[in-house]
């Protein structure tokens, strides 16, 4: 897929969906702005989350069903039963809040990961998964920022180790470095993003990005 955004370089990424809808790009612009107050940041992030998850959920399989309307029989579909939402704490909670509205039957497994500020490697502090999950489950990992990719790879790995192979990732903003790291480890993971930005800075922050997503969402 050809990716060409104002904030990023033109690159070619397979398995990356950039949602270029003007409403999505408007919301992303609002949350990029450092002057956006915390309350507005949260409100815009929640709306953005809804649109990104909606787009990502196109990939969910479905089966044909028939229903009786008050007038006649109609053809319809039913979404696949077993969808797992995996928000990466803390910032992924905002995506989970939106995703739960769109996919109310989905199971939610929280994944606690924190980047070490020096090494930038993800440190796991919470993961409570069952010993097994239905092997045909679809997992949607939710994390607004895909920077070095360490957190996303660690989260995906938890489900991969349980034998789950259909895994997606939804992020507001990704760095090319993070996309590469995810796809080097798990080539089949489909990534839905609002933007592929330019690069990472020396502190592992996405440039231009939006700063620290967790801090801005929670006002810390
Ligand atoms: C942020 C963000 C991602 C991670 C991305 O979380 O929400 O989880 O960094 O960086 P990576 O791709 O380099 O791993 P952080 O570790 O700051 O925790 P927080 O959400 O609790 O603030
Ligand atoms: N985590 C964030 O919250 N922002 C970044 O730019 C990188 C990692």
PDB file of C-alpha atoms and ligand atoms in Angstrom:
ATOM      1  CA  UNK A   1       0.000   0.000   0.000  1.00  0.00           C
ATOM      2  CA  UNK A   2       1.346   3.434  -0.879  1.00  0.00           C
ATOM      3  CA  UNK A   3       1.374   5.710   2.116  1.00  0.00           C
ATOM      4  CA  UNK A   4       1.714   9.422   1.507  1.00  0.00           C
ATOM      5  CA  UNK A   5       0.868  11.747   4.364  1.00  0.00           C
ATOM      6  CA  UNK A   6       1.743  15.369   4.970  1.00  0.00           C
ATOM      7  CA  UNK A   7       3.650  14.479   8.103  1.00  0.00           C
ATOM      8  CA  UNK A   8       5.460  11.407   6.899  1.00  0.00           C
ATOM      9  CA  UNK A   9       7.646  10.378   4.052  1.00  0.00           C
ATOM     10  CA  UNK A  10       6.243   8.408   1.160  1.00  0.00           C
ATOM     11  CA  UNK A  11       6.785   4.769   1.942  1.00  0.00           C
ATOM     12  CA  UNK A  12       5.326   1.482   0.904  1.00  0.00           C
ATOM     13  CA  UNK A  13       3.829  -0.663   3.665  1.00  0.00           C
ATOM     14  CA  UNK A  14       2.057  -3.931   3.164  1.00  0.00           C
ATOM     15  CA  UNK A  15      -0.638  -4.680   5.724  1.00  0.00           C
ATOM     16  CA  UNK A  16      -0.939  -1.048   6.826  1.00  0.00           C
ATOM     17  CA  UNK A  17      -4.223   0.809   6.483  1.00  0.00           C
ATOM     18  CA  UNK A  18      -3.984   4.580   6.862  1.00  0.00           C
ATOM     19  CA  UNK A  19      -7.441   6.012   7.478  1.00  0.00           C
ATOM     20  CA  UNK A  20      -7.271   9.231   5.479  1.00  0.00           C
ATOM     21  CA  UNK A  21     -10.887  10.303   6.048  1.00  0.00           C
ATOM     22  CA  UNK A  22     -10.985  14.097   6.647  1.00  0.00           C
ATOM     23  CA  UNK A  23     -12.835  13.684   9.956  1.00  0.00           C
ATOM     24  CA  UNK A  24     -10.136  11.328  11.204  1.00  0.00           C
ATOM     25  CA  UNK A  25      -7.385  13.653  10.023  1.00  0.00           C
ATOM     26  CA  UNK A  26      -9.132  16.623  11.663  1.00  0.00           C
ATOM     27  CA  UNK A  27      -9.323  14.807  15.002  1.00  0.00           C
ATOM     28  CA  UNK A  28      -5.708  13.760  14.708  1.00  0.00           C
ATOM     29  CA  UNK A  29      -4.724  17.357  14.044  1.00  0.00           C
ATOM     30  CA  UNK A  30      -6.579  18.498  17.148  1.00  0.00           C
ATOM     31  CA  UNK A  31      -4.805  15.997  19.386  1.00  0.00           C
ATOM     32  CA  UNK A  32      -1.409  16.735  17.854  1.00  0.00           C
ATOM     33  CA  UNK A  33      -1.759  20.378  18.931  1.00  0.00           C
ATOM     34  CA  UNK A  34       0.107  20.868  22.209  1.00  0.00           C
ATOM     35  CA  UNK A  35      -2.357  23.638  23.119  1.00  0.00           C
ATOM     36  CA  UNK A  36      -5.338  21.263  23.132  1.00  0.00           C
ATOM     37  CA  UNK A  37      -6.460  21.037  26.783  1.00  0.00           C
ATOM     38  CA  UNK A  38      -6.555  17.616  28.460  1.00  0.00           C
ATOM     39  CA  UNK A  39     -10.362  17.407  28.507  1.00  0.00           C
ATOM     40  CA  UNK A  40     -10.563  18.121  24.765  1.00  0.00           C
ATOM     41  CA  UNK A  41      -7.671  15.788  24.060  1.00  0.00           C
ATOM     42  CA  UNK A  42      -9.630  12.984  25.700  1.00  0.00           C
ATOM     43  CA  UNK A  43     -12.844  13.830  23.882  1.00  0.00           C
ATOM     44  CA  UNK A  44     -11.155  14.012  20.467  1.00  0.00           C
ATOM     45  CA  UNK A  45      -9.192  10.841  21.188  1.00  0.00           C
ATOM     46  CA  UNK A  46     -12.361   8.958  22.001  1.00  0.00           C
ATOM     47  CA  UNK A  47     -13.963  10.016  18.703  1.00  0.00           C
ATOM     48  CA  UNK A  48     -10.810   9.202  16.773  1.00  0.00           C
ATOM     49  CA  UNK A  49     -10.689   5.800  18.462  1.00  0.00           C
ATOM     50  CA  UNK A  50     -14.212   5.076  17.338  1.00  0.00           C
ATOM     51  CA  UNK A  51     -13.466   5.769  13.672  1.00  0.00           C
ATOM     52  CA  UNK A  52     -10.213   3.827  13.659  1.00  0.00           C
ATOM     53  CA  UNK A  53     -11.762   0.780  15.332  1.00  0.00           C
ATOM     54  CA  UNK A  54     -14.715   0.996  12.966  1.00  0.00           C
ATOM     55  CA  UNK A  55     -12.344   0.876   9.988  1.00  0.00           C
ATOM     56  CA  UNK A  56     -10.267  -1.914  11.529  1.00  0.00           C
ATOM     57  CA  UNK A  57     -13.400  -3.948  12.180  1.00  0.00           C
ATOM     58  CA  UNK A  58     -13.960  -4.309   8.430  1.00  0.00           C
ATOM     59  CA  UNK A  59     -11.686  -7.326   8.678  1.00  0.00           C
ATOM     60  CA  UNK A  60     -13.911  -9.212  11.093  1.00  0.00           C
ATOM     61  CA  UNK A  61     -15.361 -12.283   9.436  1.00  0.00           C
ATOM     62  CA  UNK A  62     -19.079 -12.804   9.339  1.00  0.00           C
ATOM     63  CA  UNK A  63     -21.628 -15.373   8.313  1.00  0.00           C
ATOM     64  CA  UNK A  64     -24.820 -14.918   6.359  1.00  0.00           C
ATOM     65  CA  UNK A  65     -28.027 -15.004   8.364  1.00  0.00           C
ATOM     66  CA  UNK A  66     -31.678 -14.408   7.659  1.00  0.00           C
ATOM     67  CA  UNK A  67     -34.014 -12.314   9.800  1.00  0.00           C
ATOM     68  CA  UNK A  68     -37.719 -11.660   9.734  1.00  0.00           C
ATOM     69  CA  UNK A  69     -38.568  -7.964   9.474  1.00  0.00           C
ATOM     70  CA  UNK A  70     -42.175  -6.986  10.268  1.00  0.00           C
ATOM     71  CA  UNK A  71     -42.695  -7.161   6.477  1.00  0.00           C
ATOM     72  CA  UNK A  72     -40.639 -10.022   5.056  1.00  0.00           C
ATOM     73  CA  UNK A  73     -37.509 -12.118   5.357  1.00  0.00           C
ATOM     74  CA  UNK A  74     -34.242 -10.202   4.884  1.00  0.00           C
ATOM     75  CA  UNK A  75     -30.690 -11.337   4.224  1.00  0.00           C
ATOM     76  CA  UNK A  76     -28.204 -10.157   6.803  1.00  0.00           C
ATOM     77  CA  UNK A  77     -24.934 -10.992   8.446  1.00  0.00           C
ATOM     78  CA  UNK A  78     -23.725 -11.862  11.934  1.00  0.00           C
ATOM     79  CA  UNK A  79     -20.238 -10.918  13.051  1.00  0.00           C
ATOM     80  CA  UNK A  80     -17.877 -13.658  14.091  1.00  0.00           C
ATOM     81  CA  UNK A  81     -18.399 -14.496  17.736  1.00  0.00           C
ATOM     82  CA  UNK A  82     -14.962 -14.462  19.242  1.00  0.00           C
ATOM     83  CA  UNK A  83     -13.241 -11.093  19.019  1.00  0.00           C
ATOM     84  CA  UNK A  84     -10.674 -10.154  21.635  1.00  0.00           C
ATOM     85  CA  UNK A  85      -9.791  -6.551  22.392  1.00  0.00           C
ATOM     86  CA  UNK A  86      -6.360  -6.142  23.946  1.00  0.00           C
ATOM     87  CA  UNK A  87      -5.776  -2.592  25.197  1.00  0.00           C
ATOM     88  CA  UNK A  88      -2.183  -1.840  26.156  1.00  0.00           C
ATOM     89  CA  UNK A  89      -2.201   0.089  29.448  1.00  0.00           C
ATOM     90  CA  UNK A  90      -2.511   2.919  29.992  1.00  0.00           C
ATOM     91  CA  UNK A  91      -3.128   4.751  26.761  1.00  0.00           C
ATOM     92  CA  UNK A  92      -4.915   1.849  25.040  1.00  0.00           C
ATOM     93  CA  UNK A  93      -7.835   2.269  27.448  1.00  0.00           C
ATOM     94  CA  UNK A  94      -9.238   5.089  25.349  1.00  0.00           C
ATOM     95  CA  UNK A  95      -9.352   2.847  22.276  1.00  0.00           C
ATOM     96  CA  UNK A  96     -10.955   0.092  24.352  1.00  0.00           C
ATOM     97  CA  UNK A  97     -13.678   2.444  25.561  1.00  0.00           C
ATOM     98  CA  UNK A  98     -14.614   3.217  21.957  1.00  0.00           C
ATOM     99  CA  UNK A  99     -14.137  -0.350  20.715  1.00  0.00           C
ATOM    100  CA  UNK A 100     -16.445  -1.739  23.375  1.00  0.00           C
ATOM    101  CA  UNK A 101     -19.276   0.403  22.014  1.00  0.00           C
ATOM    102  CA  UNK A 102     -18.691  -0.872  18.478  1.00  0.00           C
ATOM    103  CA  UNK A 103     -18.094  -4.502  19.439  1.00  0.00           C
ATOM    104  CA  UNK A 104     -20.080  -4.998  22.663  1.00  0.00           C
ATOM    105  CA  UNK A 105     -19.694  -8.784  22.598  1.00  0.00           C
ATOM    106  CA  UNK A 106     -15.910  -8.675  22.386  1.00  0.00           C
ATOM    107  CA  UNK A 107     -13.840 -10.011  25.273  1.00  0.00           C
ATOM    108  CA  UNK A 108     -11.301  -7.603  26.741  1.00  0.00           C
ATOM    109  CA  UNK A 109      -7.893  -8.695  27.982  1.00  0.00           C
ATOM    110  CA  UNK A 110      -5.773  -5.846  29.358  1.00  0.00           C
ATOM    111  CA  UNK A 111      -2.024  -5.874  28.812  1.00  0.00           C
ATOM    112  CA  UNK A 112       0.169  -3.792  31.129  1.00  0.00           C
ATOM    113  CA  UNK A 113       3.381  -2.624  29.485  1.00  0.00           C
ATOM    114  CA  UNK A 114       5.677   0.249  30.338  1.00  0.00           C
ATOM    115  CA  UNK A 115       8.617   1.473  28.273  1.00  0.00           C
ATOM    116  CA  UNK A 116      11.901   1.640  30.116  1.00  0.00           C
ATOM    117  CA  UNK A 117      12.912   5.276  29.623  1.00  0.00           C
ATOM    118  CA  UNK A 118      16.576   4.401  29.007  1.00  0.00           C
ATOM    119  CA  UNK A 119      16.495   1.215  26.947  1.00  0.00           C
ATOM    120  CA  UNK A 120      13.035   1.933  25.427  1.00  0.00           C
ATOM    121  CA  UNK A 121      12.258  -1.762  25.818  1.00  0.00           C
ATOM    122  CA  UNK A 122       8.778  -2.732  26.988  1.00  0.00           C
ATOM    123  CA  UNK A 123       8.492  -4.045  30.538  1.00  0.00           C
ATOM    124  CA  UNK A 124       5.480  -6.215  31.299  1.00  0.00           C
ATOM    125  CA  UNK A 125       3.641  -5.496  34.563  1.00  0.00           C
ATOM    126  CA  UNK A 126       0.216  -7.020  33.964  1.00  0.00           C
ATOM    127  CA  UNK A 127      -1.093  -9.806  31.767  1.00  0.00           C
ATOM    128  CA  UNK A 128      -3.906 -12.018  32.916  1.00  0.00           C
ATOM    129  CA  UNK A 129      -4.720 -14.315  30.041  1.00  0.00           C
ATOM    130  CA  UNK A 130      -6.405 -17.699  30.227  1.00  0.00           C
ATOM    131  CA  UNK A 131      -4.350 -20.802  29.456  1.00  0.00           C
ATOM    132  CA  UNK A 132      -6.139 -21.150  26.153  1.00  0.00           C
ATOM    133  CA  UNK A 133      -8.423 -19.188  23.882  1.00  0.00           C
ATOM    134  CA  UNK A 134     -10.403 -20.332  20.828  1.00  0.00           C
ATOM    135  CA  UNK A 135      -7.694 -20.703  18.148  1.00  0.00           C
ATOM    136  CA  UNK A 136      -9.763 -18.901  15.530  1.00  0.00           C
ATOM    137  CA  UNK A 137     -10.214 -15.796  17.719  1.00  0.00           C
ATOM    138  CA  UNK A 138      -9.487 -12.429  16.171  1.00  0.00           C
ATOM    139  CA  UNK A 139      -7.321 -10.280  18.436  1.00  0.00           C
ATOM    140  CA  UNK A 140      -7.331  -6.508  18.078  1.00  0.00           C
ATOM    141  CA  UNK A 141      -4.433  -4.961  19.992  1.00  0.00           C
ATOM    142  CA  UNK A 142      -5.195  -1.351  20.930  1.00  0.00           C
ATOM    143  CA  UNK A 143      -2.382   1.127  21.546  1.00  0.00           C
ATOM    144  CA  UNK A 144      -2.489   4.750  20.342  1.00  0.00           C
ATOM    145  CA  UNK A 145       1.274   4.975  19.793  1.00  0.00           C
ATOM    146  CA  UNK A 146       3.399   2.605  17.714  1.00  0.00           C
ATOM    147  CA  UNK A 147       6.877   4.051  18.313  1.00  0.00           C
ATOM    148  CA  UNK A 148       9.797   1.594  18.506  1.00  0.00           C
ATOM    149  CA  UNK A 149       7.249  -1.216  18.296  1.00  0.00           C
ATOM    150  CA  UNK A 150       8.536  -2.889  21.467  1.00  0.00           C
ATOM    151  CA  UNK A 151       5.199  -2.637  23.286  1.00  0.00           C
ATOM    152  CA  UNK A 152       3.163  -3.794  20.294  1.00  0.00           C
ATOM    153  CA  UNK A 153       5.432  -6.787  19.669  1.00  0.00           C
ATOM    154  CA  UNK A 154       5.289  -7.773  23.358  1.00  0.00           C
ATOM    155  CA  UNK A 155       1.473  -7.519  23.368  1.00  0.00           C
ATOM    156  CA  UNK A 156       1.070  -9.463  20.124  1.00  0.00           C
ATOM    157  CA  UNK A 157       3.504 -12.097  21.357  1.00  0.00           C
ATOM    158  CA  UNK A 158       1.289 -12.884  24.371  1.00  0.00           C
ATOM    159  CA  UNK A 159      -1.543 -13.955  22.078  1.00  0.00           C
ATOM    160  CA  UNK A 160       0.714 -15.538  19.458  1.00  0.00           C
ATOM    161  CA  UNK A 161       2.159 -17.796  22.151  1.00  0.00           C
ATOM    162  CA  UNK A 162      -1.379 -19.018  22.870  1.00  0.00           C
ATOM    163  CA  UNK A 163      -1.596 -20.118  19.236  1.00  0.00           C
ATOM    164  CA  UNK A 164      -3.694 -17.216  17.970  1.00  0.00           C
ATOM    165  CA  UNK A 165      -2.743 -16.188  14.466  1.00  0.00           C
ATOM    166  CA  UNK A 166      -5.324 -13.586  13.446  1.00  0.00           C
ATOM    167  CA  UNK A 167      -4.058 -10.436  15.090  1.00  0.00           C
ATOM    168  CA  UNK A 168      -4.592  -6.773  14.246  1.00  0.00           C
ATOM    169  CA  UNK A 169      -3.226  -3.579  15.729  1.00  0.00           C
ATOM    170  CA  UNK A 170      -4.959  -0.197  15.903  1.00  0.00           C
ATOM    171  CA  UNK A 171      -2.945   2.954  16.641  1.00  0.00           C
ATOM    172  CA  UNK A 172      -3.448   6.687  16.226  1.00  0.00           C
ATOM    173  CA  UNK A 173       0.093   7.312  15.000  1.00  0.00           C
ATOM    174  CA  UNK A 174       2.902   4.995  13.918  1.00  0.00           C
ATOM    175  CA  UNK A 175       6.580   5.518  13.239  1.00  0.00           C
ATOM    176  CA  UNK A 176       8.040   3.616  10.273  1.00  0.00           C
ATOM    177  CA  UNK A 177      10.468   1.998  12.727  1.00  0.00           C
ATOM    178  CA  UNK A 178       7.573   0.568  14.752  1.00  0.00           C
ATOM    179  CA  UNK A 179       5.769  -0.768  11.694  1.00  0.00           C
ATOM    180  CA  UNK A 180       8.957  -2.479  10.556  1.00  0.00           C
ATOM    181  CA  UNK A 181       9.574  -4.039  13.968  1.00  0.00           C
ATOM    182  CA  UNK A 182       6.035  -5.414  14.153  1.00  0.00           C
ATOM    183  CA  UNK A 183       6.153  -6.806  10.634  1.00  0.00           C
ATOM    184  CA  UNK A 184       9.654  -8.253  11.056  1.00  0.00           C
ATOM    185  CA  UNK A 185       8.277 -10.228  14.006  1.00  0.00           C
ATOM    186  CA  UNK A 186       4.716 -10.849  12.760  1.00  0.00           C
ATOM    187  CA  UNK A 187       4.371 -10.186   9.037  1.00  0.00           C
ATOM    188  CA  UNK A 188       0.644 -10.980   8.956  1.00  0.00           C
ATOM    189  CA  UNK A 189      -0.445  -8.447  11.558  1.00  0.00           C
ATOM    190  CA  UNK A 190      -2.720  -5.880   9.959  1.00  0.00           C
ATOM    191  CA  UNK A 191      -2.145  -2.350  11.259  1.00  0.00           C
ATOM    192  CA  UNK A 192      -4.784   0.398  11.137  1.00  0.00           C
ATOM    193  CA  UNK A 193      -3.481   3.917  11.812  1.00  0.00           C
ATOM    194  CA  UNK A 194      -4.428   7.554  11.449  1.00  0.00           C
ATOM    195  CA  UNK A 195      -0.947   8.451  10.263  1.00  0.00           C
ATOM    196  CA  UNK A 196       2.484   7.075   9.513  1.00  0.00           C
ATOM    197  CA  UNK A 197       4.784   9.815  10.769  1.00  0.00           C
ATOM    198  CA  UNK A 198       8.351  10.719   9.874  1.00  0.00           C
ATOM    199  CA  UNK A 199      10.611   9.040  12.410  1.00  0.00           C
ATOM    200  CA  UNK A 200      11.531   8.640  16.079  1.00  0.00           C
ATOM    201  CA  UNK A 201      13.621  11.167  17.962  1.00  0.00           C
ATOM    202  CA  UNK A 202      16.562  10.283  20.224  1.00  0.00           C
ATOM    203  CA  UNK A 203      14.149   9.714  23.144  1.00  0.00           C
ATOM    204  CA  UNK A 204      12.013   7.270  21.194  1.00  0.00           C
ATOM    205  CA  UNK A 205       9.175   9.748  20.660  1.00  0.00           C
ATOM    206  CA  UNK A 206       7.340   9.845  17.370  1.00  0.00           C
ATOM    207  CA  UNK A 207       8.086  12.926  15.237  1.00  0.00           C
ATOM    208  CA  UNK A 208       5.921  14.923  14.856  1.00  0.00           C
ATOM    209  CA  UNK A 209       3.611  12.596  16.811  1.00  0.00           C
ATOM    210  CA  UNK A 210       1.522  14.019  19.630  1.00  0.00           C
ATOM    211  CA  UNK A 211       3.743  13.654  22.675  1.00  0.00           C
ATOM    212  CA  UNK A 212       3.084  11.200  25.490  1.00  0.00           C
ATOM    213  CA  UNK A 213      -0.329   9.743  24.785  1.00  0.00           C
ATOM    214  CA  UNK A 214      -0.873   8.312  28.292  1.00  0.00           C
ATOM    215  CA  UNK A 215       0.035  11.572  30.001  1.00  0.00           C
ATOM    216  CA  UNK A 216      -2.143  13.631  27.692  1.00  0.00           C
ATOM    217  CA  UNK A 217      -5.175  11.316  27.954  1.00  0.00           C
ATOM    218  CA  UNK A 218      -4.999  11.100  31.729  1.00  0.00           C
ATOM    219  CA  UNK A 219      -3.728  14.625  32.378  1.00  0.00           C
ATOM    220  CA  UNK A 220      -0.670  13.398  34.302  1.00  0.00           C
TER     221      UNK A 220
HETATM  222  C1  LIG B   1       3.495   4.438  25.381  1.00  0.00           C
HETATM  223  C2  LIG B   1       2.400   4.094  24.387  1.00  0.00           C
HETATM  224  C3  LIG B   1       2.787   2.714  23.945  1.00  0.00           C
HETATM  225  C4  LIG B   1       4.285   2.762  23.971  1.00  0.00           C
HETATM  226  C5  LIG B   1       4.785   2.889  22.570  1.00  0.00           C
HETATM  227  O1  LIG B   1       3.239   3.821  26.594  1.00  0.00           O
HETATM  228  O2  LIG B   1       1.114   4.176  24.921  1.00  0.00           O
HETATM  229  O3  LIG B   1       2.288   1.685  24.786  1.00  0.00           O
HETATM  230  O4  LIG B   1       4.653   3.911  24.748  1.00  0.00           O
HETATM  231  O5  LIG B   1       6.153   2.874  22.523  1.00  0.00           O
HETATM  232  P1  LIG B   1       6.981   1.697  21.830  1.00  0.00           P
HETATM  233  O6  LIG B   1       6.373   1.435  20.517  1.00  0.00           O
HETATM  234  O7  LIG B   1       8.369   2.295  21.736  1.00  0.00           O
HETATM  235  O8  LIG B   1       6.958   0.517  22.748  1.00  0.00           O
HETATM  236  P2  LIG B   1       4.124   4.033  27.899  1.00  0.00           P
HETATM  237  O9  LIG B   1       5.154   2.958  28.007  1.00  0.00           O
HETATM  238  O10 LIG B   1       4.640   5.441  27.943  1.00  0.00           O
HETATM  239  O11 LIG B   1       3.092   3.771  29.061  1.00  0.00           O
HETATM  240  P3  LIG B   1       1.777   4.568  29.451  1.00  0.00           P
HETATM  241  O12 LIG B   1       0.734   4.327  28.383  1.00  0.00           O
HETATM  242  O13 LIG B   1       1.401   3.970  30.750  1.00  0.00           O
HETATM  243  O14 LIG B   1       2.135   6.035  29.547  1.00  0.00           O
HETATM  244  N1  LIG B   2       4.845   6.767  23.544  1.00  0.00           N
HETATM  245  C1  LIG B   2       4.097   7.897  23.444  1.00  0.00           C
HETATM  246  O1  LIG B   2       3.150   8.106  24.211  1.00  0.00           O
HETATM  247  N2  LIG B   2       4.450   8.808  22.505  1.00  0.00           N
HETATM  248  C2  LIG B   2       5.468   8.601  21.658  1.00  0.00           C
HETATM  249  O2  LIG B   2       5.726   9.471  20.796  1.00  0.00           O
HETATM  250  C3  LIG B   2       6.223   7.432  21.786  1.00  0.00           C
HETATM  251  C4  LIG B   2       5.881   6.520  22.735  1.00  0.00           C
END
